[in-house]
mmCIF file of C-alpha atoms and ligand atoms in Angstrom:
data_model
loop_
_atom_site.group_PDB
_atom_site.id
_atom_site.type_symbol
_atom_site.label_atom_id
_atom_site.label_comp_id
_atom_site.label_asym_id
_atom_site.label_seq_id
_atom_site.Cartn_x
_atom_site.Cartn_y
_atom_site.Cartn_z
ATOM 1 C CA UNK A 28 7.990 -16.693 -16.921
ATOM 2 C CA UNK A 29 5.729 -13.679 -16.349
ATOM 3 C CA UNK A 30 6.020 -12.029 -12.872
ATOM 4 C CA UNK A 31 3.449 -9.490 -11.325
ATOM 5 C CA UNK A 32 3.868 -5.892 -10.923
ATOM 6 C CA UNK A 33 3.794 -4.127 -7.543
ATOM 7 C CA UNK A 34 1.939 -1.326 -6.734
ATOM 8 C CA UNK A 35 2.515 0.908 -3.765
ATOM 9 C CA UNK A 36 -0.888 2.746 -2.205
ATOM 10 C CA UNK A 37 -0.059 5.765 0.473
ATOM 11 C CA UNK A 38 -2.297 7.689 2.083
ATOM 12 C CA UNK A 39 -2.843 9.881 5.242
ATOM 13 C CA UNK A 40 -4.792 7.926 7.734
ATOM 14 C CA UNK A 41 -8.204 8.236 7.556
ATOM 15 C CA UNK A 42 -8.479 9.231 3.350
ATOM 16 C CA UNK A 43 -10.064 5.640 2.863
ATOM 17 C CA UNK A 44 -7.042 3.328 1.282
ATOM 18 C CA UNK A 45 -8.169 0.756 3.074
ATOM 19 C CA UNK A 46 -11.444 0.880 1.887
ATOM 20 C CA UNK A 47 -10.654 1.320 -1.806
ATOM 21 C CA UNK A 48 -8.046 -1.719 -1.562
ATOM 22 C CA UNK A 49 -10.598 -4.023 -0.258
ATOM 23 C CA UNK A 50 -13.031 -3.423 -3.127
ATOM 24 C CA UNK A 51 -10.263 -3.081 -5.876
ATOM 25 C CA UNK A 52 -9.351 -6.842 -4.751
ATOM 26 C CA UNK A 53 -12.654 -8.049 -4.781
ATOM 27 C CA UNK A 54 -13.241 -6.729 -8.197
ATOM 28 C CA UNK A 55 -10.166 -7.196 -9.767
ATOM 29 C CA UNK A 56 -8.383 -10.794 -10.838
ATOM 30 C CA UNK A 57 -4.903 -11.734 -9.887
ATOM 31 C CA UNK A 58 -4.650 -8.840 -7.647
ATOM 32 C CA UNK A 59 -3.479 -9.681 -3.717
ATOM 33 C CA UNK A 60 -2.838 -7.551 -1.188
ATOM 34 C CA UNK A 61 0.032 -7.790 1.337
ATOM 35 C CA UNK A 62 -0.630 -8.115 5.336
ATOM 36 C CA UNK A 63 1.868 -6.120 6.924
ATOM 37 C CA UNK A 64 3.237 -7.183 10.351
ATOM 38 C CA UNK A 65 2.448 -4.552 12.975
ATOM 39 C CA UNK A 66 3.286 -3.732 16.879
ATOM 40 C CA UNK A 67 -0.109 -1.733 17.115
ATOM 41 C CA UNK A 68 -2.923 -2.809 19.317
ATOM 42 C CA UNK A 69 -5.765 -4.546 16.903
ATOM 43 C CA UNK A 70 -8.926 -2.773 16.782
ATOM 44 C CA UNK A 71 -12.401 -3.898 17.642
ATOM 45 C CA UNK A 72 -13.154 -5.905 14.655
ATOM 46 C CA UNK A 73 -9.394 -6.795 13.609
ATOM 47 C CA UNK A 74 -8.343 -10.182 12.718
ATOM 48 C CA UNK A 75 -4.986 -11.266 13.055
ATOM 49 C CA UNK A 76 -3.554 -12.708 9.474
ATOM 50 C CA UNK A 77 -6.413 -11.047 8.048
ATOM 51 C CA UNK A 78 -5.912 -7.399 8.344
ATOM 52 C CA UNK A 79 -2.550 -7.513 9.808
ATOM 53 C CA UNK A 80 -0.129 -9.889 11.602
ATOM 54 C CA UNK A 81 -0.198 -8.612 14.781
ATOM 55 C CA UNK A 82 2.737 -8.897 16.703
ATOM 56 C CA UNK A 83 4.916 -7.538 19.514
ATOM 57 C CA UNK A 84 7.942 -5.561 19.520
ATOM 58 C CA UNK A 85 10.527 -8.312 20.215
ATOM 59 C CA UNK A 86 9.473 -10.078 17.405
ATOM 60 C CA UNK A 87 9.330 -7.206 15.067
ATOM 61 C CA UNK A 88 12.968 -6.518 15.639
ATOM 62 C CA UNK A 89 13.455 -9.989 15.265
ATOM 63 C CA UNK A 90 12.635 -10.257 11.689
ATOM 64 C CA UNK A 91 14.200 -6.685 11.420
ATOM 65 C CA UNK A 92 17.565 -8.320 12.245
ATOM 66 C CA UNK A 93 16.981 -11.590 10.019
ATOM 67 C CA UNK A 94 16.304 -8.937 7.076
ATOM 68 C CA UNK A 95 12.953 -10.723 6.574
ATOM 69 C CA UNK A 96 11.472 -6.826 6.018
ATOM 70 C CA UNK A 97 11.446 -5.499 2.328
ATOM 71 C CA UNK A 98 10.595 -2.501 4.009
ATOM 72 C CA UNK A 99 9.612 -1.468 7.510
ATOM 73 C CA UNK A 100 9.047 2.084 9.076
ATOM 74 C CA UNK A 101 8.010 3.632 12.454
ATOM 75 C CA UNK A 102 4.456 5.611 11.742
ATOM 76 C CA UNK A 103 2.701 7.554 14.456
ATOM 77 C CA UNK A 104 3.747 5.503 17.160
ATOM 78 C CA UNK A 105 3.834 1.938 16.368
ATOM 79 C CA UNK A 106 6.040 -0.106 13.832
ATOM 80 C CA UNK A 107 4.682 -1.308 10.397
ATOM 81 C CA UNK A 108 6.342 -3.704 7.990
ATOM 82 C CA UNK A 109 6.281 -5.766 4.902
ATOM 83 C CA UNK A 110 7.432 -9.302 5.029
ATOM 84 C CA UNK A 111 9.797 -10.387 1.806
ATOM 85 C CA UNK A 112 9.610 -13.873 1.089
ATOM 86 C CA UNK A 113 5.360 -13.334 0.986
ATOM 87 C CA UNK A 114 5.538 -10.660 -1.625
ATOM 88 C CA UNK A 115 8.120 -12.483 -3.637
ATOM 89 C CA UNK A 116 6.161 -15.529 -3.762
ATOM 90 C CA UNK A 117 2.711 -13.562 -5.005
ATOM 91 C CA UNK A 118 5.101 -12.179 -7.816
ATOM 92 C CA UNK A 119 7.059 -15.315 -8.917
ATOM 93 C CA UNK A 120 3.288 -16.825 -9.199
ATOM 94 C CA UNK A 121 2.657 -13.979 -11.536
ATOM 95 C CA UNK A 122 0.006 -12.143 -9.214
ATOM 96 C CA UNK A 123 0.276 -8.516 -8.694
ATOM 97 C CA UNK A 124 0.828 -7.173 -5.555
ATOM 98 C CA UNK A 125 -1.050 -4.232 -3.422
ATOM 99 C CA UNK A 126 1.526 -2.437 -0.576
ATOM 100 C CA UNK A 127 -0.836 -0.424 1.668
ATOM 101 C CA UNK A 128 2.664 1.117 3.192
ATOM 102 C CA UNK A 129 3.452 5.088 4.450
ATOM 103 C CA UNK A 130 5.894 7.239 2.392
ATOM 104 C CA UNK A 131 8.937 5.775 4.219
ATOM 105 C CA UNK A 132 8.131 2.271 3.534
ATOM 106 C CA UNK A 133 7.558 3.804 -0.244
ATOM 107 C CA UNK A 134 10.442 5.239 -0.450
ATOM 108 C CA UNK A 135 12.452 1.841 0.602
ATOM 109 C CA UNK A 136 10.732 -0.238 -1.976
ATOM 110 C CA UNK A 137 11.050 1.957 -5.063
ATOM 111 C CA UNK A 138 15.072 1.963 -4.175
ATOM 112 C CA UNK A 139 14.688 -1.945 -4.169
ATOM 113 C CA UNK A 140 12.028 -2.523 -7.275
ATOM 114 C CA UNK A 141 12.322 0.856 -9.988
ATOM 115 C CA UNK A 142 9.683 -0.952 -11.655
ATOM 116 C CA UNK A 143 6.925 -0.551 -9.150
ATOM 117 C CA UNK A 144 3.889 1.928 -9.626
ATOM 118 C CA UNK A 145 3.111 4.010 -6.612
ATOM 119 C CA UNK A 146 -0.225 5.942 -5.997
ATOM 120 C CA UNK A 147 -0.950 8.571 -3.549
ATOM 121 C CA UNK A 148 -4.671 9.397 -1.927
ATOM 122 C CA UNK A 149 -5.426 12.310 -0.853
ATOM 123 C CA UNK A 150 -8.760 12.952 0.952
ATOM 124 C CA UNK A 151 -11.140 15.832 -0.443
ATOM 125 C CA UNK A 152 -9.912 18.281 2.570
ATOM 126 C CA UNK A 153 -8.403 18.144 5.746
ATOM 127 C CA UNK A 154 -11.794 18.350 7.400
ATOM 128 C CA UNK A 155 -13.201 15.614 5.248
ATOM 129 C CA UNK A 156 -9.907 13.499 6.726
ATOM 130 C CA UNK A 157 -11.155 14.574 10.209
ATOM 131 C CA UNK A 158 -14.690 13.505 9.690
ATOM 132 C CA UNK A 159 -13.745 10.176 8.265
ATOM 133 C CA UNK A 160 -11.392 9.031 11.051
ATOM 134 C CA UNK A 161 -14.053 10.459 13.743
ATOM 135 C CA UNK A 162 -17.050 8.469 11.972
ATOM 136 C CA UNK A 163 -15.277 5.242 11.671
ATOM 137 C CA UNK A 164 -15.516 5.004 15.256
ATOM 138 C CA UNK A 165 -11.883 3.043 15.734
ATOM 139 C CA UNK A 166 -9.165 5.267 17.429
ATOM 140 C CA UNK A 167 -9.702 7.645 20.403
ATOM 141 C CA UNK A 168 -9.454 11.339 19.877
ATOM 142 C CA UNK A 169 -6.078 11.158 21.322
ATOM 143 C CA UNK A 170 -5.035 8.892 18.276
ATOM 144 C CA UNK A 171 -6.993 11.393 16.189
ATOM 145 C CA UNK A 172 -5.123 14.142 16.667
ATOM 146 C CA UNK A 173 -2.059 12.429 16.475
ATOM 147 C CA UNK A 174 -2.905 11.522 13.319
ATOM 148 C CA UNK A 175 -4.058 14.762 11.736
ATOM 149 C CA UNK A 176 -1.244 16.589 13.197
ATOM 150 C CA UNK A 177 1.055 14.448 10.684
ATOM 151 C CA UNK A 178 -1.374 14.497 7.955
ATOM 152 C CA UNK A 179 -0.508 17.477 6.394
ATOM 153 C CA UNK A 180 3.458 16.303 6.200
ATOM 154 C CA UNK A 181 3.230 12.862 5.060
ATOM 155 C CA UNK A 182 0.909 14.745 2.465
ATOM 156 C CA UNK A 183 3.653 16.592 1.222
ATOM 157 C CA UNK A 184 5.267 13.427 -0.038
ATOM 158 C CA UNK A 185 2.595 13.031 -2.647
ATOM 159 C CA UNK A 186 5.112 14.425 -5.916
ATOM 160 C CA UNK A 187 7.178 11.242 -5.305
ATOM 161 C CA UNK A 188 4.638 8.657 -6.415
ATOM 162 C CA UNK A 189 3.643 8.026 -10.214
ATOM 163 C CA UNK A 190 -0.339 8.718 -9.748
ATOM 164 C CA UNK A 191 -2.054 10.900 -7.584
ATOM 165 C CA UNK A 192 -5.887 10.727 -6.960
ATOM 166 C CA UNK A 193 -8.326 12.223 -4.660
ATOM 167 C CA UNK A 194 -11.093 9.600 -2.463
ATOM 168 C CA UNK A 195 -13.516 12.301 -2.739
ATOM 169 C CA UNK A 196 -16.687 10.053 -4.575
ATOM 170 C CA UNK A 197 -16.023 6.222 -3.674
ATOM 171 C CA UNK A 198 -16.733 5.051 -6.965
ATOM 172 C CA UNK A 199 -15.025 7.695 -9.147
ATOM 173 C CA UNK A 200 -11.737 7.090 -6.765
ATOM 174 C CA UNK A 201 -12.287 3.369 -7.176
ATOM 175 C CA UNK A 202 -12.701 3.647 -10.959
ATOM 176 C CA UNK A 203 -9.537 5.652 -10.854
ATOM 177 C CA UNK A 204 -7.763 2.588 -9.242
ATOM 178 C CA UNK A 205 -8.587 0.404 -11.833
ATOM 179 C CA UNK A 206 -7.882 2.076 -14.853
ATOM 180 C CA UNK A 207 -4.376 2.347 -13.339
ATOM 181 C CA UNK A 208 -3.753 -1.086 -12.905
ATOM 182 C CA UNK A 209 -5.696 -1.568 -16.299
ATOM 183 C CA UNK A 210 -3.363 0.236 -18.035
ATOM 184 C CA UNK A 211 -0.171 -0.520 -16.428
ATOM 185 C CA UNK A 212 -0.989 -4.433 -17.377
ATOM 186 C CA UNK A 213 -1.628 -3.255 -21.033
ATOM 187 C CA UNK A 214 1.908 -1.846 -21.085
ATOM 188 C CA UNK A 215 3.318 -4.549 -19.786
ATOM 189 C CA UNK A 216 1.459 -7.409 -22.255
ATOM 190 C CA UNK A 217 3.072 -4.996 -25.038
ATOM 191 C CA UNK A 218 6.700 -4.869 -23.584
ATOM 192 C CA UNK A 219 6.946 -8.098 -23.589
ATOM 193 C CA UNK A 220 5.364 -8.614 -27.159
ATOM 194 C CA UNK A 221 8.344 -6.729 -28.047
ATOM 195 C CA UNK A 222 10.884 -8.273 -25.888
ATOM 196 C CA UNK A 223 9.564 -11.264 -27.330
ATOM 197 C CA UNK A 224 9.671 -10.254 -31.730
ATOM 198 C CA UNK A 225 13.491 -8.789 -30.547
ATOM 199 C CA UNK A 226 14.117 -12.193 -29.357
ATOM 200 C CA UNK A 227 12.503 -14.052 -32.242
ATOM 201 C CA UNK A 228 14.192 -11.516 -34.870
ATOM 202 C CA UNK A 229 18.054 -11.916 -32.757
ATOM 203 C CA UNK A 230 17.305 -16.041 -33.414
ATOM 204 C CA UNK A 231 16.253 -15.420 -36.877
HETATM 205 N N1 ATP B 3 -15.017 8.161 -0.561
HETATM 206 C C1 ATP B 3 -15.415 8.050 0.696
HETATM 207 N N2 ATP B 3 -16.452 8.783 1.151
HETATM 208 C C2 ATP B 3 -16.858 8.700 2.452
HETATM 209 N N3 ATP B 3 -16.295 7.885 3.377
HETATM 210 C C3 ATP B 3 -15.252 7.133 2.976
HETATM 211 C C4 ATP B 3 -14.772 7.170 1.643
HETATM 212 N N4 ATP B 3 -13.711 6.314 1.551
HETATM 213 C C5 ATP B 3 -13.574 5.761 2.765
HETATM 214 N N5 ATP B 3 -14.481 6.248 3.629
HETATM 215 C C6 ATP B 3 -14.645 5.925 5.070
HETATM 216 O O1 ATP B 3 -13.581 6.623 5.743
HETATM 217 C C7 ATP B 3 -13.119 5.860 6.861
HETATM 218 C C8 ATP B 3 -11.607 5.649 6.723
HETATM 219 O O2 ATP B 3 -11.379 4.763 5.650
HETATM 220 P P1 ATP B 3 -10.209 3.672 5.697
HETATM 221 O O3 ATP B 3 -10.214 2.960 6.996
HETATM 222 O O4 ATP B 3 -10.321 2.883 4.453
HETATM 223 O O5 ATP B 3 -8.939 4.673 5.647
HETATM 224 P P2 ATP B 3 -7.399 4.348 5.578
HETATM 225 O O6 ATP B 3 -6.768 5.335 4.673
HETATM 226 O O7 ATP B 3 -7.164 2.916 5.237
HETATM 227 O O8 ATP B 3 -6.924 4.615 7.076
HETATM 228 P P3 ATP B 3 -5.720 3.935 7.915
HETATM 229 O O9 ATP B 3 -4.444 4.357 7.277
HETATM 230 O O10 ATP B 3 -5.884 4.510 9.284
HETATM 231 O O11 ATP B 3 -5.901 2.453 7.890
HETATM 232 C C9 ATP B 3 -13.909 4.558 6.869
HETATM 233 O O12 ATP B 3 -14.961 4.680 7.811
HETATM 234 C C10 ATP B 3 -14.456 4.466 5.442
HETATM 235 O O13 ATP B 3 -15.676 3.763 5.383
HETATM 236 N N1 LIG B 4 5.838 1.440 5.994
HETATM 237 C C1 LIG B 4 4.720 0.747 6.249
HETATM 238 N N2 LIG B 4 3.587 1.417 6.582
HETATM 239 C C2 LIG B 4 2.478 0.696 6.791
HETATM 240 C C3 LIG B 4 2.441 -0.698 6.687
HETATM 241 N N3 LIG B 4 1.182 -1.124 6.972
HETATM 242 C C4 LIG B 4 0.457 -0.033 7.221
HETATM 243 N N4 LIG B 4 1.236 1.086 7.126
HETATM 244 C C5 LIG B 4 0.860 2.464 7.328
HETATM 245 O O1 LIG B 4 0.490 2.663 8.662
HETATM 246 C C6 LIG B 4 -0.525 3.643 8.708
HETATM 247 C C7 LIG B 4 -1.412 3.396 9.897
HETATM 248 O O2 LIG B 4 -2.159 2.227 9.710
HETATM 249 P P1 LIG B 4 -3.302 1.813 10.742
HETATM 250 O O3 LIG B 4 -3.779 0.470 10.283
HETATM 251 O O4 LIG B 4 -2.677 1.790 12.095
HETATM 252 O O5 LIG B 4 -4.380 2.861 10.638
HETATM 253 C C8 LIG B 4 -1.286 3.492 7.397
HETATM 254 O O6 LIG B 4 -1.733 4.717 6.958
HETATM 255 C C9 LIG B 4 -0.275 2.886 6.451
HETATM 256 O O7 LIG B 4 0.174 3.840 5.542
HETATM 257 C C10 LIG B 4 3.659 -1.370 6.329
HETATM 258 O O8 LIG B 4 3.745 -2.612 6.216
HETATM 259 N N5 LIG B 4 4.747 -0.600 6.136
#
């Protein structure tokens, strides 16, 4: 049976992963992305089980100590994880899978699953980055500046992923999204054309 492919998608806050992500799915067949479980506060127009599972420390540690995290990292001040059993199930129905995750969580998951593709955003500039977070009206300037002020590290993380792209243009950045996931399902149709002529050729 044919399982789907996980992608990782990092990204300083504010460089519009979000964003992309929501229009990639839209346009894009047998593509899902996974809600993370988080202890932050939900914004204004957040819904729970929509954008995130929003839930409270206690229980995050809960599922911590039940191991029901594939990965799960502190960033800025709040905890953010992945839940397992959800992402296995998307893959064992053959759908691939979107992890909007920080560098940390990246890190954990390409220890776990070699196989995955990981992408890294980067805004146009650091100002740009500013701008964006100040314009979409969510987070106080307090959160603001805690934000930038790690920007510029988690940034620094970018040589560890496979693909590297800048959200400078919407579209073009978008574009870039796809042909990535375009051409990581071509490669995978042909490895397993192979697989599958070794296999006929070993019963042959
Ligand atoms: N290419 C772009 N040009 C201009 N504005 C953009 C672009 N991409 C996204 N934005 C805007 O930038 C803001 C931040 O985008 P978004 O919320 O998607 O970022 P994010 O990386 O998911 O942030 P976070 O990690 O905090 O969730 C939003 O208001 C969004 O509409
Ligand atoms: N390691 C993980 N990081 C995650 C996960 N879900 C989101 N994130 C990261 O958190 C920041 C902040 O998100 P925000 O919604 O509070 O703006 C974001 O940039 C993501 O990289 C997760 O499940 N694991």
């Amino acid at each position: 049976m044919t399982t789907g492919k996980l992608y990782i998608i990092s990204a300083p806050s504010g460089a519009g992963k979000t964003s992309l992500v929501k229009q990639l799915i839209a346009d894009t067949d047998k593509l899902v992305v996974s809600i993370s479980h988080t202890t932050r506060a939900s914004r204004n127009a957040e819904q729970n089980g929509v954008d995130y599972f929003f839930v409270t420390v206690e229980v995050f540690q809960d599922m911590i100590a039940h191991q029901a995290f594939l990965e799960h990292a502190q960033v800025y001040d709040n905890f953010y994880g992945t839940a397992r059993q959800t992402v296995e199930d998307y893959l064992v129905q053959g759908l691939d899978v979107i992890l909007e995750i920080d560098w940390q969580g990246a890190r954990q998951v390409r220890q776990m699953w070699p196989e995955c593709v990981s992408i890294f955003i980067l805004p146009p500039s650091i100002a740009v980055l500013r701008q964006r977070l100040q314009n979409r009206g969510q987070d106080n300037v307090e959160i603001i500046d805690r934000r930038m002020q790690a920007a510029v590290a988690e940034m620094s993380h970018y040589p560890e992923f496979d693909y590297l792209l800048v959200n400078d243009d919407f579209n073009t950045a978008l574009q870039q999204l796809k042909c990535i996931i375009s051409a990581n399902r071509l490669l995978q149709t042909r490895q397993q054309q192979e697989l599958l002529a070794l296999l006929q050729d070993l019963v042959n």
